[in-house]
Coordinates of C-alpha atoms and ligand atoms in Angstrom, one line a residue:
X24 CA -72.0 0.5 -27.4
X25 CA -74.3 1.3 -24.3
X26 CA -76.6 -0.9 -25.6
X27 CA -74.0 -4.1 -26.2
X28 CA -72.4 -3.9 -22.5
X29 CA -76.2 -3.9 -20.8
X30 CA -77.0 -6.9 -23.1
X31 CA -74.1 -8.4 -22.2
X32 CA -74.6 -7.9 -18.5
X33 CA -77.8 -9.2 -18.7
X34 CA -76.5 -12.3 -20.8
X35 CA -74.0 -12.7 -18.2
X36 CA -77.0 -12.5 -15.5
X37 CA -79.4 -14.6 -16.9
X38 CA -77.6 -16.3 -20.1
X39 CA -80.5 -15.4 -22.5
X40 CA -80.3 -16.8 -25.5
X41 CA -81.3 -14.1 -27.1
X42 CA -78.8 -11.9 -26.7
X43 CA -75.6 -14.5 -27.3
X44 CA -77.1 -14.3 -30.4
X45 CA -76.1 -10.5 -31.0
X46 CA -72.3 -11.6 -31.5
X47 CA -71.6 -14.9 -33.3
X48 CA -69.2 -17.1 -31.7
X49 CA -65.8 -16.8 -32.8
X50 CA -64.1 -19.8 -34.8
X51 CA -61.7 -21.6 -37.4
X52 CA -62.7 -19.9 -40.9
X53 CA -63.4 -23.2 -43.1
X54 CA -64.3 -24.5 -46.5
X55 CA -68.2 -25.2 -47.2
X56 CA -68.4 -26.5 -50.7
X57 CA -67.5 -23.5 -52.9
X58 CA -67.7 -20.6 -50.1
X59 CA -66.3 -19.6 -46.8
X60 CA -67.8 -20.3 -43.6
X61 CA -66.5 -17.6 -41.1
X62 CA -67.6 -17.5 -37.8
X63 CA -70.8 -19.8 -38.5
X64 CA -72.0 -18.1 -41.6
X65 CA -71.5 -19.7 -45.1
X66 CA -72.0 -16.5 -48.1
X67 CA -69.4 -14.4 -50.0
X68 CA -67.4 -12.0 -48.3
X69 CA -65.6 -8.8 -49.3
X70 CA -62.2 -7.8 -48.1
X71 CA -59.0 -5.8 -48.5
X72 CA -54.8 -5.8 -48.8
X73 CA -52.5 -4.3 -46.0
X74 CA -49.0 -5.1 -46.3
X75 CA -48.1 -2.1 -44.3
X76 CA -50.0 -3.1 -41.3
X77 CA -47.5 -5.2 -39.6
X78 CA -45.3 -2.6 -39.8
X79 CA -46.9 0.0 -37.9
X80 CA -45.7 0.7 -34.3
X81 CA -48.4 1.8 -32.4
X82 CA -51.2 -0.3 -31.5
X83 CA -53.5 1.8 -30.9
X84 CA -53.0 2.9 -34.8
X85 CA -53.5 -0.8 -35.7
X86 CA -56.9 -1.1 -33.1
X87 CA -58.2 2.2 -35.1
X88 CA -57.7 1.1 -38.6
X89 CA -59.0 -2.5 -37.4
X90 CA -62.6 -1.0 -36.6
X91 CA -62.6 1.1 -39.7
X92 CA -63.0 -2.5 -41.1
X93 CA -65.1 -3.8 -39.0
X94 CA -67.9 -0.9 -39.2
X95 CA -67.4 -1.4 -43.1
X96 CA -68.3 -4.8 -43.0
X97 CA -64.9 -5.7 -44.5
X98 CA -64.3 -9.1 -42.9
X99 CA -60.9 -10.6 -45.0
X100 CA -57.5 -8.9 -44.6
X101 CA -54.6 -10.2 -46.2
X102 CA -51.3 -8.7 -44.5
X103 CA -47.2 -9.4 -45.6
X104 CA -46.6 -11.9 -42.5
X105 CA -42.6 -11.1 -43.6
X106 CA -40.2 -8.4 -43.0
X107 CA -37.0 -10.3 -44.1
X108 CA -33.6 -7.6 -44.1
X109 CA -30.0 -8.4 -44.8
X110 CA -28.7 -5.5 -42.8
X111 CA -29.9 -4.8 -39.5
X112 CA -32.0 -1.3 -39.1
X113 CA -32.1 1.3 -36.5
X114 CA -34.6 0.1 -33.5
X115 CA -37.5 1.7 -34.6
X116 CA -37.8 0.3 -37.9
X117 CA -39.4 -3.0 -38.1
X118 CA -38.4 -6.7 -39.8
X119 CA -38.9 -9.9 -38.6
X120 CA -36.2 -11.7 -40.0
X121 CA -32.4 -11.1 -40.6
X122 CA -29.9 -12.5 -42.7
X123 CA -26.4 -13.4 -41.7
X124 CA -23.3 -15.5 -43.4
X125 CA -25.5 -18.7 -43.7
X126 CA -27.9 -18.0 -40.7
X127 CA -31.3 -16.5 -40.2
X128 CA -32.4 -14.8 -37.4
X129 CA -36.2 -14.6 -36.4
X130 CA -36.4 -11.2 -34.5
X131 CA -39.4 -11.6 -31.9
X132 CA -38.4 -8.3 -30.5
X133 CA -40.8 -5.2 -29.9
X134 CA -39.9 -3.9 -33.2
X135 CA -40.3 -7.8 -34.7
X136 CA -42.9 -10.4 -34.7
X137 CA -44.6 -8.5 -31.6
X138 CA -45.9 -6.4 -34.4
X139 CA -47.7 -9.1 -35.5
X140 CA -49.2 -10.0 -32.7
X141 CA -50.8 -6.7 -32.2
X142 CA -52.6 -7.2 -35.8
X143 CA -53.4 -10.4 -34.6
X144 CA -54.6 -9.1 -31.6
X145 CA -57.0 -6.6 -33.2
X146 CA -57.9 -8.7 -35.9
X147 CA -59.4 -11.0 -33.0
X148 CA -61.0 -8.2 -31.0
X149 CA -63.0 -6.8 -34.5
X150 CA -63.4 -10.6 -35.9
X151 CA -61.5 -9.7 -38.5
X152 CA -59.4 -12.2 -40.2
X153 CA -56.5 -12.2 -41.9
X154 CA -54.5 -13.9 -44.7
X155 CA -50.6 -13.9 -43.0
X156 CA -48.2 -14.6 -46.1
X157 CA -44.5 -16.2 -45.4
X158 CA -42.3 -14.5 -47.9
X159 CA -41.9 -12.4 -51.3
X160 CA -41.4 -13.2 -54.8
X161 CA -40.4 -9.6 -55.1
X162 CA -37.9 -7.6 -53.1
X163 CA -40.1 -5.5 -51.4
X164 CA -39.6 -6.5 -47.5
X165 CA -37.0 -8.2 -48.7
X166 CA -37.6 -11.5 -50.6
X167 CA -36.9 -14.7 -51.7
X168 CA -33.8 -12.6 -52.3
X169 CA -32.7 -11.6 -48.6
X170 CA -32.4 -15.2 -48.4
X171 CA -29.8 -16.5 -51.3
X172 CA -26.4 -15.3 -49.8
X173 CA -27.3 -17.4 -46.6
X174 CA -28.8 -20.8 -48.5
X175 CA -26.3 -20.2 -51.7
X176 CA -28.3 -19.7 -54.5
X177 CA -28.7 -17.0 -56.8
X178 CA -32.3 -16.8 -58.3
X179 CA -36.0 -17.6 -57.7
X180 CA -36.2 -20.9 -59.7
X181 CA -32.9 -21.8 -57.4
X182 CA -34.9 -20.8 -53.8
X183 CA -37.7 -23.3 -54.7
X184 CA -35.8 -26.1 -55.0
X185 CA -32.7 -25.7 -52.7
X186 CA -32.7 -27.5 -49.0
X187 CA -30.8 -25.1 -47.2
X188 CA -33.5 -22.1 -48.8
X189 CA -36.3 -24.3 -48.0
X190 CA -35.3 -25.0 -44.1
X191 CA -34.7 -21.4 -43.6
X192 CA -38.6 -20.8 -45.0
X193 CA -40.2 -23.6 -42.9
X194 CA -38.3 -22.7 -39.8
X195 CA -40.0 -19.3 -40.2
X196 CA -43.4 -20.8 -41.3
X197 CA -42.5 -22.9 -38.2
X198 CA -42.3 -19.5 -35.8
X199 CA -45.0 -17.5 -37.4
X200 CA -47.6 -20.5 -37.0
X201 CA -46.6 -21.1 -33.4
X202 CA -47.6 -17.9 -32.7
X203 CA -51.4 -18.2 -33.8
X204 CA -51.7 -21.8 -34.0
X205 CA -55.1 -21.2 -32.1
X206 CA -56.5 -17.5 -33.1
X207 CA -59.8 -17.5 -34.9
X208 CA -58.3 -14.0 -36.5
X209 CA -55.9 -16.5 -38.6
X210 CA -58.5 -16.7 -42.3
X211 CA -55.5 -18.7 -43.7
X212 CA -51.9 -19.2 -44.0
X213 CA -49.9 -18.0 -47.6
X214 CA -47.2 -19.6 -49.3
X215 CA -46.1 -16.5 -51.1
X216 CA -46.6 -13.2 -52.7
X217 CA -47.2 -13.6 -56.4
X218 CA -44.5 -16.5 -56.5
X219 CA -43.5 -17.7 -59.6
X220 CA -40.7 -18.9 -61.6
X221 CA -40.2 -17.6 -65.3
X222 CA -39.4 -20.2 -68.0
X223 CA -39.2 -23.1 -65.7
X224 CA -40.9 -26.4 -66.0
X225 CA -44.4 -25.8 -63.9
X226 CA -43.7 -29.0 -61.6
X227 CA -40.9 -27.0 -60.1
X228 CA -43.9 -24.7 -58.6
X229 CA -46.4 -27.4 -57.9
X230 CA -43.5 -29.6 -56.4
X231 CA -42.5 -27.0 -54.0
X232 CA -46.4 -25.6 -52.9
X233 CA -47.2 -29.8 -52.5
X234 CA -44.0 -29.8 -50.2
X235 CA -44.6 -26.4 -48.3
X236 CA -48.4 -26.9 -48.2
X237 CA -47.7 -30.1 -46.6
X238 CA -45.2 -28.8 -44.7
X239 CA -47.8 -26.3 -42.9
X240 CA -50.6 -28.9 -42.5
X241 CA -48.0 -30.7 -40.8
X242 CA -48.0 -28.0 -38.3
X243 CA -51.3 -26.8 -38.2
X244 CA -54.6 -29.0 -39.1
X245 CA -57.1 -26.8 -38.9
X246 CA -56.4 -23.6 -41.0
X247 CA -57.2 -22.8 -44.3
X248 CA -53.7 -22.9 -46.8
X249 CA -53.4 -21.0 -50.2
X250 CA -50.8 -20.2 -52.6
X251 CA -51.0 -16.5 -53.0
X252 CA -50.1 -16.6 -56.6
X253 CA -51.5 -14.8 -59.4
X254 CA -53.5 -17.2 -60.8
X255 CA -51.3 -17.7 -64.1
X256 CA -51.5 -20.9 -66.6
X257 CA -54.5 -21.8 -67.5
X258 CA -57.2 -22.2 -70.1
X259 CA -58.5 -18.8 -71.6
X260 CA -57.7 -16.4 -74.5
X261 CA -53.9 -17.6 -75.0
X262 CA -53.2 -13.8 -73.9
X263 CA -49.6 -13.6 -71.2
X264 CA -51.1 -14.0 -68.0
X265 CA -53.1 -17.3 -69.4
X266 CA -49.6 -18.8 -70.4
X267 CA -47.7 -20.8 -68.3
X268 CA -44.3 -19.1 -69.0
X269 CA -44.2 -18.0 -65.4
X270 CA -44.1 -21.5 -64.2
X271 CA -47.2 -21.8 -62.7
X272 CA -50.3 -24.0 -63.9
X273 CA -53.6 -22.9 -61.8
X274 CA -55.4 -26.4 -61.8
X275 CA -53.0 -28.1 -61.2
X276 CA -51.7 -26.3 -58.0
X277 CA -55.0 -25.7 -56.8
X278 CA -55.8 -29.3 -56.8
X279 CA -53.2 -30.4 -54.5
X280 CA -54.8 -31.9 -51.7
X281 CA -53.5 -29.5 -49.2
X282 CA -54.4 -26.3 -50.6
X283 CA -57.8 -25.3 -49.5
X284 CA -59.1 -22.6 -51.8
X285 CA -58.0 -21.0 -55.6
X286 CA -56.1 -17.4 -55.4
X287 CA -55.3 -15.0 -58.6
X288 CA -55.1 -11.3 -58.8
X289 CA -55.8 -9.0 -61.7
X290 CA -53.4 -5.6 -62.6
X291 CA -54.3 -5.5 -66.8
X292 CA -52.0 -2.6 -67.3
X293 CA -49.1 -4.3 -65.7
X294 CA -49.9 -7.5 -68.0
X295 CA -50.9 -5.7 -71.3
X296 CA -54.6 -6.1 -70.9
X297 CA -57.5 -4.3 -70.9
X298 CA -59.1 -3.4 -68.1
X299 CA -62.8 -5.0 -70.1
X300 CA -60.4 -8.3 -70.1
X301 CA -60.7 -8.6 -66.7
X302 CA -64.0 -9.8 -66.3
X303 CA -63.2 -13.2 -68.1
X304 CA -60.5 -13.6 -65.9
X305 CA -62.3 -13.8 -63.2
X306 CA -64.9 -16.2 -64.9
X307 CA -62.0 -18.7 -66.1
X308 CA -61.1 -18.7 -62.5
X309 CA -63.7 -19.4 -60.9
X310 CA -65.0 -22.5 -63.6
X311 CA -61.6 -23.9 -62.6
X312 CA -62.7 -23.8 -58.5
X313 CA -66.1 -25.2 -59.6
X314 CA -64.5 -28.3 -61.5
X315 CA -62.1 -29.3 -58.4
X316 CA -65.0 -28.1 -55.4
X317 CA -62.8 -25.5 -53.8
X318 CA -64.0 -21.8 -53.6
X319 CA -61.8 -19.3 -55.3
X320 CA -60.4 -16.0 -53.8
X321 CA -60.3 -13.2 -55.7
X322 CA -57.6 -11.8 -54.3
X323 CA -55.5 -8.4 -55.4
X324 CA -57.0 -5.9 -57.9
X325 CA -56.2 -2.6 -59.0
X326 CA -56.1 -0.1 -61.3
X327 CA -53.6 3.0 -61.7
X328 CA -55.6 5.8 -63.0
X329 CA -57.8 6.9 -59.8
X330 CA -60.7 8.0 -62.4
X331 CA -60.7 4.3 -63.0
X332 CA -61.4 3.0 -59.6
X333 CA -65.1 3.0 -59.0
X334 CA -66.3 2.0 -62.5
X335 CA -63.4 -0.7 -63.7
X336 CA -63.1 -2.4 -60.2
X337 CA -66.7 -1.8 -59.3
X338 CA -67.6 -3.8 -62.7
X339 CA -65.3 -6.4 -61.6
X340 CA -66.7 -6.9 -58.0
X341 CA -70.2 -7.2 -60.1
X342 CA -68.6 -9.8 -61.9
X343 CA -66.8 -12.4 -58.9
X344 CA -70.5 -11.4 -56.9
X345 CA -72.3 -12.6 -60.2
X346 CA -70.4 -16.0 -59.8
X347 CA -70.8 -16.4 -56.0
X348 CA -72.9 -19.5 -56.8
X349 CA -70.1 -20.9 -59.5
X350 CA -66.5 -20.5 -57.3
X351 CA -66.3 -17.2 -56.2
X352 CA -66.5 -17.1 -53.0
X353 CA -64.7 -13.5 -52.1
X354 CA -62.9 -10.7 -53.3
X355 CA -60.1 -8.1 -51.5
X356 CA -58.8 -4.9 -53.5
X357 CA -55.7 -3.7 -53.2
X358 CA -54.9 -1.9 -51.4
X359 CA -56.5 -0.1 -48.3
X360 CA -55.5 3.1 -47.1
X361 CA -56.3 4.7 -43.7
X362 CA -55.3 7.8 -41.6
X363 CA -52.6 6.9 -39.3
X364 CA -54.2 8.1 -35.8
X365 CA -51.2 9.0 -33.6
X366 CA -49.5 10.7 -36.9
X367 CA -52.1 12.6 -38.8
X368 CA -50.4 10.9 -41.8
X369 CA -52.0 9.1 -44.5
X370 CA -50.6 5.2 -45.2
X371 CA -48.9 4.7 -48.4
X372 CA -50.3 5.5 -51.8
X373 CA -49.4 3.5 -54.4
X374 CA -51.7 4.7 -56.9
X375 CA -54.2 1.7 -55.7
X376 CA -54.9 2.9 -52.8
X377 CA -58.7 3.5 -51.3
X378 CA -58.5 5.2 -48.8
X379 CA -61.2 4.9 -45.9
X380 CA -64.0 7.5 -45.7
X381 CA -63.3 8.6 -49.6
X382 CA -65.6 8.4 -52.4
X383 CA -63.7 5.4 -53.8
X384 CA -64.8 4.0 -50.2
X385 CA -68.4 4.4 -50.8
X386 CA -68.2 3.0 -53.8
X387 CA -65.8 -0.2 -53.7
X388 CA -66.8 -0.7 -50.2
X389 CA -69.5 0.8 -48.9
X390 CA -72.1 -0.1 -52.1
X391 CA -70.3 -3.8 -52.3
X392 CA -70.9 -4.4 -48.7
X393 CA -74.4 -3.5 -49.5
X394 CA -74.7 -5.8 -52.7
X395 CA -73.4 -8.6 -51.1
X396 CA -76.0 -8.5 -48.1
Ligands
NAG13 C1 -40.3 -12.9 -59.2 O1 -40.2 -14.1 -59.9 C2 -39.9 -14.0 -61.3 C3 -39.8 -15.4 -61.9 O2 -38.8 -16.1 -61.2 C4 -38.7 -13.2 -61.6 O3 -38.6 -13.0 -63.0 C5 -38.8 -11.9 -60.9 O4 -37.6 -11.2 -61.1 C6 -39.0 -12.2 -59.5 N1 -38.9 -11.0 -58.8 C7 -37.9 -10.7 -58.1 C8 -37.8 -9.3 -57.6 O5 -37.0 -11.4 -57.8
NAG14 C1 -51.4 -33.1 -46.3 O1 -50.4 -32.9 -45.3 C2 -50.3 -33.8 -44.3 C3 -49.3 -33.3 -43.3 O2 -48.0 -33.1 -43.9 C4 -49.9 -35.1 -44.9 O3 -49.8 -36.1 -43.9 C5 -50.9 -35.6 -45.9 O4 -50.5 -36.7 -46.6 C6 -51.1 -34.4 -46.9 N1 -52.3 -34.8 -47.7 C7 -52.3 -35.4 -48.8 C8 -53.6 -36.0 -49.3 O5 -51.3 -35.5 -49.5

């Protein structure tokens, strides 16, 4: 630290080239071939979940777990960018967005999308950057769901398809993007959380990520766009998540001409799997990002069982590093966990959960940092 502010003095002094060198100028993350290019340098990159980071009220708390990353060479975060509620909270608690009889109402408050900006904020200081998603397939934080009383529909497959659903989401893209149309912490903008739409024709999904993806390049031409799916439909084993039952079809979303890199995640005991499975997952993947030249993200993985952490996700890091030369171009478990500062209490454990400084640490992080060089 002592050490950085005389260098930088001197820089400042004498503008040495030398030492502008120590810190890599900041910039729009991009596309180079099948890999990421973030902040200058083109290689594979390792990274992490925190949907609960947005959420946190004290900045200090978000600066804190921001440097934990940072020190661990942990350089992607992907983060819920959504908070959506139908009934107001109390004014500590926060959401970004509220439903009401057929309107929506974008909370920029202290206890809204201010939140944000602090992640953002700290994201920027520790050149992390993050992955900000617009809304949930699921109900947690709301949904897809907190949205259907107010746009008249009643389902999922409805959402994707209806105007009035559709405005309300891009006039919330709209808000979000405005925000950080011009922060180098911003890795890329997400559609979605695991969208999907059971038993319906798969053009319904590729229709409506053409039209949204679109939608955002409209906005915003120079950040990265994915889907945030879960990588189902595609060619493999026949086994569930290869089927495209749950309306998605991998190639052909990932070859729309505004999405700019391949996402899927990987939860075998949720899908009937085994865990050994996984690793030809993540090979089927990335020989679909090599065939249409865009680098795949591997995105969510997890296992339950802690005993299972370091040697089935460990194998699986092996595996998307083994392939960094044939579409994978980065990986982020799910999901971190930290100590928050100002309450002495750990973030949520979800039986995923890696906490920072634990042996899981060492081992997912510390020794794949180390791997990847
Ligand atoms: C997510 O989408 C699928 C397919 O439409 C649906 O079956 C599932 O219920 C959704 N989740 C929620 C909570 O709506
Ligand atoms: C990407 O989005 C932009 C902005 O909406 C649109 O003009 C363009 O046609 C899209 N690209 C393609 C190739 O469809």
């Amino acid at each position: 630290m002592k050490l950085f502010s005389f260098l930088s003095l001197l820089a400042a002094a004498t503008a040495l080239p030398a030492a502008n060198d120590l810190a890599p100028r900041a910039s729009i993350s991009k596309v180079n071939g099948l890999k990421f290019n973030i902040d200058g340098v083109t290689k594979y990159y390792a990274g992490t979940n925190s949907y609960w980071i947005p959420f946190l009220t004290n900045d200090n708390d978000v600066d804190v777990i921001m440097g934990h990353l940072k020190t661990s060479g942990q350089k992607i975060l992907r983060i819920w960018g959504f908070n959506d509620v139908k009934t107001i909270p109390g004014s500590g608690t926060v959401y970004f967005q509220s439903f009401s009889g057929s309107t929506a109402t974008i909370n920029t408050g202290a206890n809204g999308l201010q939140r944000l900006d602090a992640v953002v904020k700290a994201a920027e200081k520790h050149s992390i950057k993050l992955i900000i998603n617009f809304v949930n397939n699921w109900t947690d934080y709301g949904g897809m769901a907190a949205y259907f009383s107010a746009c008249g529909v009643s389902s999922n497959a409805q959402w994707y398809t209806t105007t009035k659903c559709q405005s309300l989401y891009q006039a919330y893209i709209k808000a979000v993007i405005s925000r950080y149309r011009a922060s180098t912490a911003v890795f890329a903008w997400e559609l979605a959380n695991e969208p999907r739409c059971n038993g319906c024709q798969t053009s319904v999904l590729t229709d409506w990520i053409r039209q949204t993806s679109n939608y955002i390049r409209s906005l915003d031409s120079d950040h990265l766009i994915a889907i945030g799916d879960e990588g189902f439909g595609l060619a493999g084993d026949g086994s569930y998540p290869y089927q495209f039952g749950e309306g998605l079809d991998f190639a052909a979303n990932l070859a729309l001409p505004n999405v700019s890199f391949g996402t899927f995640h990987l939860y075998p005991s949720a899908w009937g799997t085994t865990n050994a499975w996984g690793n030809a997952w993540i090979t089927a993947h990335a020989k679909v990002c090599a065939q249409l030249k865009k680098p795949c993200l591997f995105e969510e993985y997890g296992v339950t069982n802690a005993a299972d952490h370091c040697p089935v996700e460990g194998e699986w890091q092996k595996t998307s590093l083994a392939a960094k030369d044939a579409g994978m171009a980065a990986d982020l478990f799910w999901q971190l966990g930290d100590t928050v500062k100002s309450t002495g209490q750990q973030t949520h454990n979800d039986g995923h959960t890696i906490y920072y400084g634990s042996s899981d640490w060492t081992c997912l992080v510390d020794k794949h940092v180390k791997q990847i060089g």
